[in-house]
Coordinates of C-alpha atoms and ligand atoms in Angstrom, one line a residue:
X251 CA 10.7 0.9 19.0
X252 CA 7.8 1.7 16.9
X253 CA 8.2 0.9 13.2
X254 CA 8.2 3.7 10.5
X255 CA 4.7 2.3 9.6
X256 CA 3.9 2.4 13.3
X257 CA 4.4 5.9 13.3
X258 CA 2.6 6.6 9.9
X259 CA -0.3 4.9 11.6
X260 CA -0.2 6.9 14.4
X261 CA 0.0 10.3 12.5
X262 CA 3.6 10.9 14.1
X263 CA 5.0 10.6 10.6
X264 CA 2.8 11.7 7.6
X265 CA 1.4 9.9 5.0
X266 CA -1.2 10.0 1.7
X267 CA -3.3 7.6 3.2
X268 CA -5.8 5.5 0.5
X269 CA -8.0 3.9 3.1
X270 CA -8.5 2.6 6.8
X271 CA -10.3 0.7 9.1
X272 CA -10.0 -0.5 12.6
X273 CA -7.1 -3.0 12.0
X274 CA -5.6 -2.0 8.8
X275 CA -4.3 0.9 6.9
X276 CA -3.3 1.8 3.3
X277 CA -0.9 4.7 2.1
X278 CA 1.1 5.5 -0.9
X279 CA 5.0 4.1 -1.3
X280 CA 6.8 7.5 -1.2
X281 CA 9.1 5.8 -3.9
X282 CA 6.8 4.5 -6.7
X283 CA 7.2 2.4 -9.4
X284 CA 3.7 3.2 -11.1
X285 CA 1.3 5.8 -10.3
X286 CA -0.9 4.4 -7.4
X287 CA 1.8 2.2 -6.0
X288 CA 0.4 1.5 -2.4
X289 CA 1.3 -0.3 0.8
X290 CA -1.4 -2.2 2.9
X291 CA -0.1 -2.6 6.8
X292 CA -1.7 -4.2 9.6
X293 CA -1.9 -1.6 12.6
X294 CA -0.7 -4.5 14.5
X295 CA 3.1 -4.4 14.8
X296 CA 4.8 -7.6 13.3
X297 CA 7.7 -7.5 11.1
X298 CA 7.0 -10.9 9.0
X299 CA 3.4 -11.3 6.9
X300 CA 3.7 -14.8 7.7
X301 CA 3.9 -14.5 11.6
X302 CA 0.4 -13.1 11.2
X303 CA -2.0 -15.6 12.4
X304 CA -4.5 -17.2 9.7
X305 CA -7.4 -15.0 10.4
X306 CA -5.8 -11.8 10.4
X307 CA -3.6 -12.4 7.4
X308 CA -6.9 -13.4 5.6
X309 CA -8.7 -10.0 6.9
X310 CA -5.4 -8.3 5.2
X311 CA -5.8 -9.8 2.1
X312 CA -9.3 -9.1 1.5
X313 CA -8.8 -5.4 2.6
X314 CA -6.0 -5.5 0.0
X315 CA -8.3 -6.7 -2.5
X316 CA -11.1 -3.8 -1.7
X317 CA -7.9 -1.3 -2.2
X318 CA -6.7 -3.0 -5.3
X319 CA -10.1 -2.6 -6.8
X320 CA -10.1 1.1 -5.9
X321 CA -6.7 2.0 -7.6
X322 CA -7.6 0.0 -10.6
X323 CA -10.9 2.7 -11.1
X324 CA -8.2 5.5 -10.6
X325 CA -5.2 4.0 -12.8
X326 CA -7.0 1.6 -15.2
X327 CA -4.4 -1.0 -15.8
X328 CA -4.1 -4.6 -17.1
X329 CA -4.1 -5.7 -13.4
X330 CA -3.1 -4.9 -9.9
X331 CA 0.0 -6.7 -9.0
X332 CA 0.8 -7.3 -5.5
X333 CA 4.4 -8.1 -4.1
X334 CA 5.7 -8.8 -0.7
X335 CA 9.2 -8.1 0.1
X336 CA 9.5 -6.6 3.8
X337 CA 13.3 -6.2 3.6
X338 CA 13.3 -2.8 3.9
X339 CA 11.0 -2.3 6.8
X340 CA 10.5 -4.4 9.6
X341 CA 6.5 -4.2 9.6
X342 CA 4.7 -6.1 7.4
X343 CA 3.1 -4.9 4.3
X344 CA 1.6 -5.6 0.8
X345 CA 2.5 -3.8 -2.1
X346 CA -0.3 -3.2 -4.6
X347 CA 0.8 -1.7 -8.0
X348 CA -1.1 -1.0 -11.3
X349 CA 0.8 -2.8 -13.8
X350 CA 0.3 -3.1 -18.0
X351 CA 3.3 -5.7 -18.3
X352 CA 5.4 -8.2 -16.0
X353 CA 8.5 -5.7 -16.2
X354 CA 6.2 -3.0 -14.1
X355 CA 6.8 -5.1 -11.1
X356 CA 10.7 -4.8 -11.1
X357 CA 11.9 -3.2 -7.8
X358 CA 15.0 -2.4 -8.8
X359 CA 13.8 0.0 -11.6
X360 CA 14.1 3.6 -11.2
X361 CA 11.4 5.1 -9.2
X362 CA 8.9 7.9 -10.1
X363 CA 9.2 11.3 -8.8
X364 CA 6.2 12.8 -7.7
X365 CA 5.2 16.2 -6.4
X366 CA 3.2 16.4 -2.9
X367 CA 0.6 18.1 -5.1
X368 CA 0.5 14.8 -7.1
X369 CA 0.8 12.5 -4.2
X370 CA -1.9 14.4 -2.5
X371 CA -4.2 14.4 -5.6
X372 CA -3.5 10.6 -6.0
X373 CA -4.3 9.5 -2.5
X374 CA -7.4 11.4 -2.7
X375 CA -8.7 9.7 -5.7
X376 CA -8.4 6.2 -4.2
X377 CA -9.7 7.2 -0.9
X378 CA -12.8 8.4 -2.7
X379 CA -13.1 5.1 -5.0
X380 CA -12.3 3.1 -1.4
X381 CA -14.8 5.0 0.3
X382 CA -17.4 4.4 -1.9
X383 CA -17.2 0.4 -1.9
Ligands
LIG631 P1 10.2 -3.2 1.4 O1 10.1 -3.5 2.9 O2 11.6 -4.0 0.9 O3 9.2 -4.0 1.2 O4 10.1 -1.7 1.1 C1 9.6 -0.9 1.8 C2 9.0 -0.1 1.0 O5 8.4 1.2 2.0 C3 9.6 0.8 -0.3 O6 8.7 0.8 -1.6 C4 9.5 2.1 0.4 O7 9.6 3.3 -0.8 C5 8.4 2.2 1.5 N1 8.4 3.4 2.3 C6 9.5 3.8 3.2 N2 9.6 4.9 3.9 C7 7.9 5.2 3.9 C8 7.3 6.2 3.9 N3 7.5 7.1 5.1 N4 5.9 6.2 3.2 C9 5.9 6.0 2.6 N5 6.7 4.8 2.0 C10 7.6 4.5 2.3

């Protein structure tokens, strides 16, 4: 059975897309720790990120780098933090989160509640910066 992220990639479930190429897809996390919190996923469905072969893992990281630089242009921050957890959705993904301090990466912290309009505006702004690169 397809994962929820595969259904997002195929368009069967909506998402706030921020970047896409032939192999990878990036979209806003619906329970963000910060504005701009993004997930990067391979279109190829694999549960555990370290089961990706070396070439695909490297390509995913390079794609995530481009997305992170676009996020940082939209949401100036000290750094864009990166995390891999994957205990909730069994489809490999990288979290990219604009951070000012270490505690901004604590996943048990309360999540932001954003409106559909806010998500759309954030996604459009990151997409714009990503596509300029
Ligand atoms: P984890 O597998 O622990 O890395 O967590 C999965 C992440 O996916 C969580 O931060 C969720 O908020 C996020 N998530 C789950 N379903 C969706 C969805 N339909 N759209 C966007 N983000 C999602």
